[in-house]
Tab-separated table of C-alpha atoms in Angstrom:
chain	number	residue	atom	x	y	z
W	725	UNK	CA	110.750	129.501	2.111
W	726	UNK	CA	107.615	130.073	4.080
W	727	UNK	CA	104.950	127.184	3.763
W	728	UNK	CA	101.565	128.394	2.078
W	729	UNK	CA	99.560	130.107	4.871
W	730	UNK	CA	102.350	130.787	7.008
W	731	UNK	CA	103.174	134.347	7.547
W	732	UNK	CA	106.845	134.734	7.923
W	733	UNK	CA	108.417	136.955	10.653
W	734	UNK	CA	111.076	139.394	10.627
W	735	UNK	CA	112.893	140.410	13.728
W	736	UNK	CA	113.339	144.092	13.718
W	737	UNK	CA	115.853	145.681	16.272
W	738	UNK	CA	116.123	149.325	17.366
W	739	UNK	CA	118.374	151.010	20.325
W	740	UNK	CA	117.262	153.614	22.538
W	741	UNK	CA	120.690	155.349	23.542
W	742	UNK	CA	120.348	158.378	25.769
W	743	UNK	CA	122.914	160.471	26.926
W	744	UNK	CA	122.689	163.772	29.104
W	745	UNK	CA	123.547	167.572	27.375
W	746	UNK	CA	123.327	170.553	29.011
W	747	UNK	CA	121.155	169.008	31.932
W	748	UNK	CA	118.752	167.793	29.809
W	749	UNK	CA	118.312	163.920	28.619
W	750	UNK	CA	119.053	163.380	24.822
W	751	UNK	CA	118.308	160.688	22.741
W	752	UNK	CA	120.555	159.401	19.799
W	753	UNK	CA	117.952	159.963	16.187
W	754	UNK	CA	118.756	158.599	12.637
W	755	UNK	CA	117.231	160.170	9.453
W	756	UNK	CA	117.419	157.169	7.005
W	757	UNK	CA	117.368	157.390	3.454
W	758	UNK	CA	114.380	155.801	1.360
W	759	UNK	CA	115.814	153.057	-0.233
W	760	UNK	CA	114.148	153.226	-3.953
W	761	UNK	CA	114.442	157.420	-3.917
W	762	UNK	CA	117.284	157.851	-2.214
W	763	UNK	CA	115.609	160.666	-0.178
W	764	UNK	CA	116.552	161.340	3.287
W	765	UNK	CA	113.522	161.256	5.271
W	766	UNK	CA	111.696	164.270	7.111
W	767	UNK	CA	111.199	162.421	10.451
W	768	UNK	CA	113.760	161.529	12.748
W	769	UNK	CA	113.944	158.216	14.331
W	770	UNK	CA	115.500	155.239	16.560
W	771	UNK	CA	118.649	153.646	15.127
W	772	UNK	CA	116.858	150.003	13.628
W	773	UNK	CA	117.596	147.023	11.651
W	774	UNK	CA	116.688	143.820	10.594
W	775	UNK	CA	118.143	140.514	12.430
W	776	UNK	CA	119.945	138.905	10.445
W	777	UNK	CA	119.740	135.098	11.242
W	778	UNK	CA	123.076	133.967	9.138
W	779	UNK	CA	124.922	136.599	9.995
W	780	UNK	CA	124.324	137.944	13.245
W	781	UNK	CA	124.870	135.141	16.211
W	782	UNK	CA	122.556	137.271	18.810
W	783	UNK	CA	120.138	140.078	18.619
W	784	UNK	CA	122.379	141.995	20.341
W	785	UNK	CA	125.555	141.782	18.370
W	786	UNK	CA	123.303	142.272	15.294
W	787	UNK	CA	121.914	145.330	17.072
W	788	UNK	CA	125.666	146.704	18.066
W	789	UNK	CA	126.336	146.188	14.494
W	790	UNK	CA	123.990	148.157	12.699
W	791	UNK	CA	123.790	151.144	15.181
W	792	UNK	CA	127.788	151.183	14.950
W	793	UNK	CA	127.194	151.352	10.909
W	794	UNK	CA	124.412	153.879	10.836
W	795	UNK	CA	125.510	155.974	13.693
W	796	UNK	CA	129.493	155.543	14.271
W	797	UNK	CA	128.595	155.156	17.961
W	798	UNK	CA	129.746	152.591	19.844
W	799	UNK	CA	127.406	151.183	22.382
W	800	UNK	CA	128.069	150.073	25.874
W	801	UNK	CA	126.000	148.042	28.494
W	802	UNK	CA	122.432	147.855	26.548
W	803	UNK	CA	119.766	146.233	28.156
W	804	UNK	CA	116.007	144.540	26.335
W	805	UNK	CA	113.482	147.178	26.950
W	806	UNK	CA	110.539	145.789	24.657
W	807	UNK	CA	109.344	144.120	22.732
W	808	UNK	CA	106.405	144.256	20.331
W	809	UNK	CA	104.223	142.493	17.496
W	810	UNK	CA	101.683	144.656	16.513
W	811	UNK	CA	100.340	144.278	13.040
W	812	UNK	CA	101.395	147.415	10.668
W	813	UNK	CA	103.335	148.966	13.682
W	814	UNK	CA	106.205	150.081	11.249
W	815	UNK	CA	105.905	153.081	9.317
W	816	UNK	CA	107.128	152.938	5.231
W	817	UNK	CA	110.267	154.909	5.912
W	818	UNK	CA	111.265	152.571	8.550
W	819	UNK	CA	111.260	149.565	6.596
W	820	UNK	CA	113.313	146.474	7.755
W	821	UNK	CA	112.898	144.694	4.354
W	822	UNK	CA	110.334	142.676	5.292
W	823	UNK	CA	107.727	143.167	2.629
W	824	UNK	CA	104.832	141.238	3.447
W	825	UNK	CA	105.908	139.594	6.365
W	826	UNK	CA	104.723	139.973	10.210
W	827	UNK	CA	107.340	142.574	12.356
W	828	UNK	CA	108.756	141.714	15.684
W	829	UNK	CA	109.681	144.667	17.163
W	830	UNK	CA	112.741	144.617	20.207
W	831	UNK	CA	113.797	147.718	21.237
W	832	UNK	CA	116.573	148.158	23.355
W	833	UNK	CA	118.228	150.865	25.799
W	834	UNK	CA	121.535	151.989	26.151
W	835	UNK	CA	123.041	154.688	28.383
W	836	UNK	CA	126.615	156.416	28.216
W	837	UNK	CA	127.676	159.216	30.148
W	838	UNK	CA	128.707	161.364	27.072
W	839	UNK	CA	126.596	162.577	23.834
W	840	UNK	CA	129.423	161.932	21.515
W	841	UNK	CA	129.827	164.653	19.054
W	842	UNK	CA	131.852	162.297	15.635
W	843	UNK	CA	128.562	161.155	14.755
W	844	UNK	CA	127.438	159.640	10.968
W	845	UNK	CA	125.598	162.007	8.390
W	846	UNK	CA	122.036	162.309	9.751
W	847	UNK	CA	122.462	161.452	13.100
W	848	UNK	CA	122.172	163.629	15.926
W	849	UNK	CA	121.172	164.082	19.618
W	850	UNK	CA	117.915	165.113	20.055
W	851	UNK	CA	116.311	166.474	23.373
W	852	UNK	CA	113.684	163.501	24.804
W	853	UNK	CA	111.149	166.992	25.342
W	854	UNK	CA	110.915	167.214	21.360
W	855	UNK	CA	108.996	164.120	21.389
W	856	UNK	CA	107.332	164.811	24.789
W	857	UNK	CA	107.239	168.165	25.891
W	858	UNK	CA	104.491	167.465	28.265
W	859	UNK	CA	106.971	165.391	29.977
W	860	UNK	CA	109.589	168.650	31.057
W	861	UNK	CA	108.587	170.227	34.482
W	862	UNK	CA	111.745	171.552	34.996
W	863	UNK	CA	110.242	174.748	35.467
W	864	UNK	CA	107.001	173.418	36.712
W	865	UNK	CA	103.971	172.455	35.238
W	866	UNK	CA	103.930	172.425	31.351
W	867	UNK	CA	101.475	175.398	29.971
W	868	UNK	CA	100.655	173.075	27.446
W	869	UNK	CA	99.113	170.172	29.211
W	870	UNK	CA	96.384	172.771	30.050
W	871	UNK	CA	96.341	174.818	26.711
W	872	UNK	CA	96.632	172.299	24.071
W	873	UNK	CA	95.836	168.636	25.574
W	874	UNK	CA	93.166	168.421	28.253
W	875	UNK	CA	90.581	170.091	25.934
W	876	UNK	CA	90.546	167.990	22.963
W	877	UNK	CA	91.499	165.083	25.315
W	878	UNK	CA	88.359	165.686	27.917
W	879	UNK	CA	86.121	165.961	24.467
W	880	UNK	CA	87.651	162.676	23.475
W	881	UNK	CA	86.966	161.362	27.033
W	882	UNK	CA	83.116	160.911	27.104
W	883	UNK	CA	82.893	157.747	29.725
W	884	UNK	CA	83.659	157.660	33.145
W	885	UNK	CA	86.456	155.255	32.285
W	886	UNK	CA	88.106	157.337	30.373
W	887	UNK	CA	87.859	160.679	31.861
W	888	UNK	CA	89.567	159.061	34.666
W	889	UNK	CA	92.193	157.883	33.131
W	890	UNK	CA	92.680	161.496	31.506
W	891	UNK	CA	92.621	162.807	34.848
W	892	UNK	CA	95.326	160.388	36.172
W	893	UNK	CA	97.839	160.236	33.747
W	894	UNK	CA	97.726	164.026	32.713
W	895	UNK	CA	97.050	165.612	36.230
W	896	UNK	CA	93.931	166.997	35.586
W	897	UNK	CA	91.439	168.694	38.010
W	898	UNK	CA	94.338	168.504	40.321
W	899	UNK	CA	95.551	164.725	40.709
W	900	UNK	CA	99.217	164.348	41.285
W	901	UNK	CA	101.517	164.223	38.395
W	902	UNK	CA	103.017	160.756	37.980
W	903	UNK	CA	106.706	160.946	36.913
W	904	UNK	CA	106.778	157.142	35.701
W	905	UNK	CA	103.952	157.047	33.685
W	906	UNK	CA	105.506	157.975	30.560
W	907	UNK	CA	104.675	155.122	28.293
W	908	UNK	CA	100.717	155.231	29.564
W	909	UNK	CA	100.603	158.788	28.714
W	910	UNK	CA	101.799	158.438	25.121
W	911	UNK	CA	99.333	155.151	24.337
W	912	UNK	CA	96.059	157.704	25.586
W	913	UNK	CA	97.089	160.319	23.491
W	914	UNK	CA	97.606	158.029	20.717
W	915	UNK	CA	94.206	156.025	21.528
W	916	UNK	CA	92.244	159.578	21.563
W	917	UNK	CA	94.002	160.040	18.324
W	918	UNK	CA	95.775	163.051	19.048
W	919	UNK	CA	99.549	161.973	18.842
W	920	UNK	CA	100.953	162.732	14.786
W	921	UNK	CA	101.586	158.929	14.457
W	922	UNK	CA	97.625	157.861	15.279
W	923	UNK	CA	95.954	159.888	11.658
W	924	UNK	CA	98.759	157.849	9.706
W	925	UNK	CA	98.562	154.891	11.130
W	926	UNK	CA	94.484	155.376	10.914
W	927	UNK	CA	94.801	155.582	7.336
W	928	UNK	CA	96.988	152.424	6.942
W	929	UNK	CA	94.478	150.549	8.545
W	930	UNK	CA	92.154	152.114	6.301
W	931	UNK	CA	94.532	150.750	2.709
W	932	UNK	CA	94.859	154.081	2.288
W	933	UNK	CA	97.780	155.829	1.626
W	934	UNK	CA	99.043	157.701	4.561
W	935	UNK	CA	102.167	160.574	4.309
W	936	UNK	CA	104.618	160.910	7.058
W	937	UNK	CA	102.657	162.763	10.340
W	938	UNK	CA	102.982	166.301	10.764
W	939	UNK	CA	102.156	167.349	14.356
W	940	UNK	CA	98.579	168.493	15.009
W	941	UNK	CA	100.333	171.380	17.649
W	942	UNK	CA	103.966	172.201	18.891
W	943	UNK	CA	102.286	170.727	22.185
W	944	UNK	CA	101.871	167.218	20.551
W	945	UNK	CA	105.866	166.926	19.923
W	946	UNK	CA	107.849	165.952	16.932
W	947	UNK	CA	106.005	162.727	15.209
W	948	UNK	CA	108.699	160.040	14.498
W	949	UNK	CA	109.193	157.291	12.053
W	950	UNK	CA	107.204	154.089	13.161
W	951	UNK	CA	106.266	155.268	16.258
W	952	UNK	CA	108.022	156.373	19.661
């Protein structure tokens, strides 16, 4: 029982597993079903789960746990990539049960040399350029970085602050691309509200209802449950 103006906290825990298909890096997606309709949801997303604090001894055997019961896939060496505690950072259909209570997010990664193909119903490997096409340059740089991002992104961008980071993290005017900078890329888009996720999440904020993301352009990538 949580004392009266004490939010309670639930530990959510989701797995980043990657593998590598046909030269290209895949990640291992989950299309839950709602729990009250039964319906199996639109969006693809990271195997997740609540900790379980009687039944799981460590985050990471409750972690192996659920992604072994969702997915059928075993996981190896994992390692803590992040963590987060962002209020309303979970998206409906990727509800860990915890109704009203604060979310601790800890993601973490896994690697294995093979995308293994006996997976569970809903589950598949998805190419990582689905999500973030601007990311592939494996045949130079992406059309759509030019075509579809830096205009609605230099409109968003109307201080000196920003511009420059739009410059920097998305090579424009022609600063060096910056292979590591995934995660910084994703949080501008998302700040200038152009990733799916920022319009639902918007309207969240709001109290408003807000329906799973569709992408505002092919360029923009596949929106996900929760977030990426």
């Amino acid at each position: 029982m949580t004392a009266p103006g004490v939010t309670a906290i639930v530990i959510g825990l989701s797995a980043v597993v990657v593998a590598v298909r046909d030269d290209q890096a895949v990640v291992l997606t989950v299309r839950p079903q709602d729990a009250r309709t039964h319906r199996v949801s639109a969006l693809a997303g990271l195997p997740f789960g609540p900790f379980d604090p009687d039944g799981h001894r460590t985050f990471e055997l409750g972690l192996r746990a659920f992604v072994s019961e969702q997915t059928r896939f075993e996981l190896g060496y994992v390692e803590q990539l992040y963590t987060f505690g962002d209020k309303g950072r979970d998206a409906p259909r990727a509800d860990v049960g915890a109704g009203g209570a604060r979310v601790i997010s800890i993601g973490y990664l896994a690697l294995t040399p093979q995308a293994q193909e006996a997976l569970g119903p809903d589950t598949v490997w998805t190419p990582f350029t689905r999500f973030f096409p601007w990311e592939d340059w494996r045949e130079g740089r992406p059309g759509i970085i030019d075509e579809a991002i830096a205009p609605p992104l230099r409109a968003w961008a109307t201080t000196p602050e920003r511009l420059a980071r739009a410059r920097l993290l998305f090579a424009l005017d022609d600063a060096p691309w910056n292979e590591e900078r995934v995660l910084d890329r994703y949080e501008l888009l998302y700040e200038a509200g152009l990733a799916p996720e920022a319009a639902r999440d918007r309207e969240r904020a709001r109290g408003r209802p807000a329906d799973e993301p569709a992408a505002l352009s092919p360029a923009l990538g596949e929106p996900m449950l929760s977030d990426h």
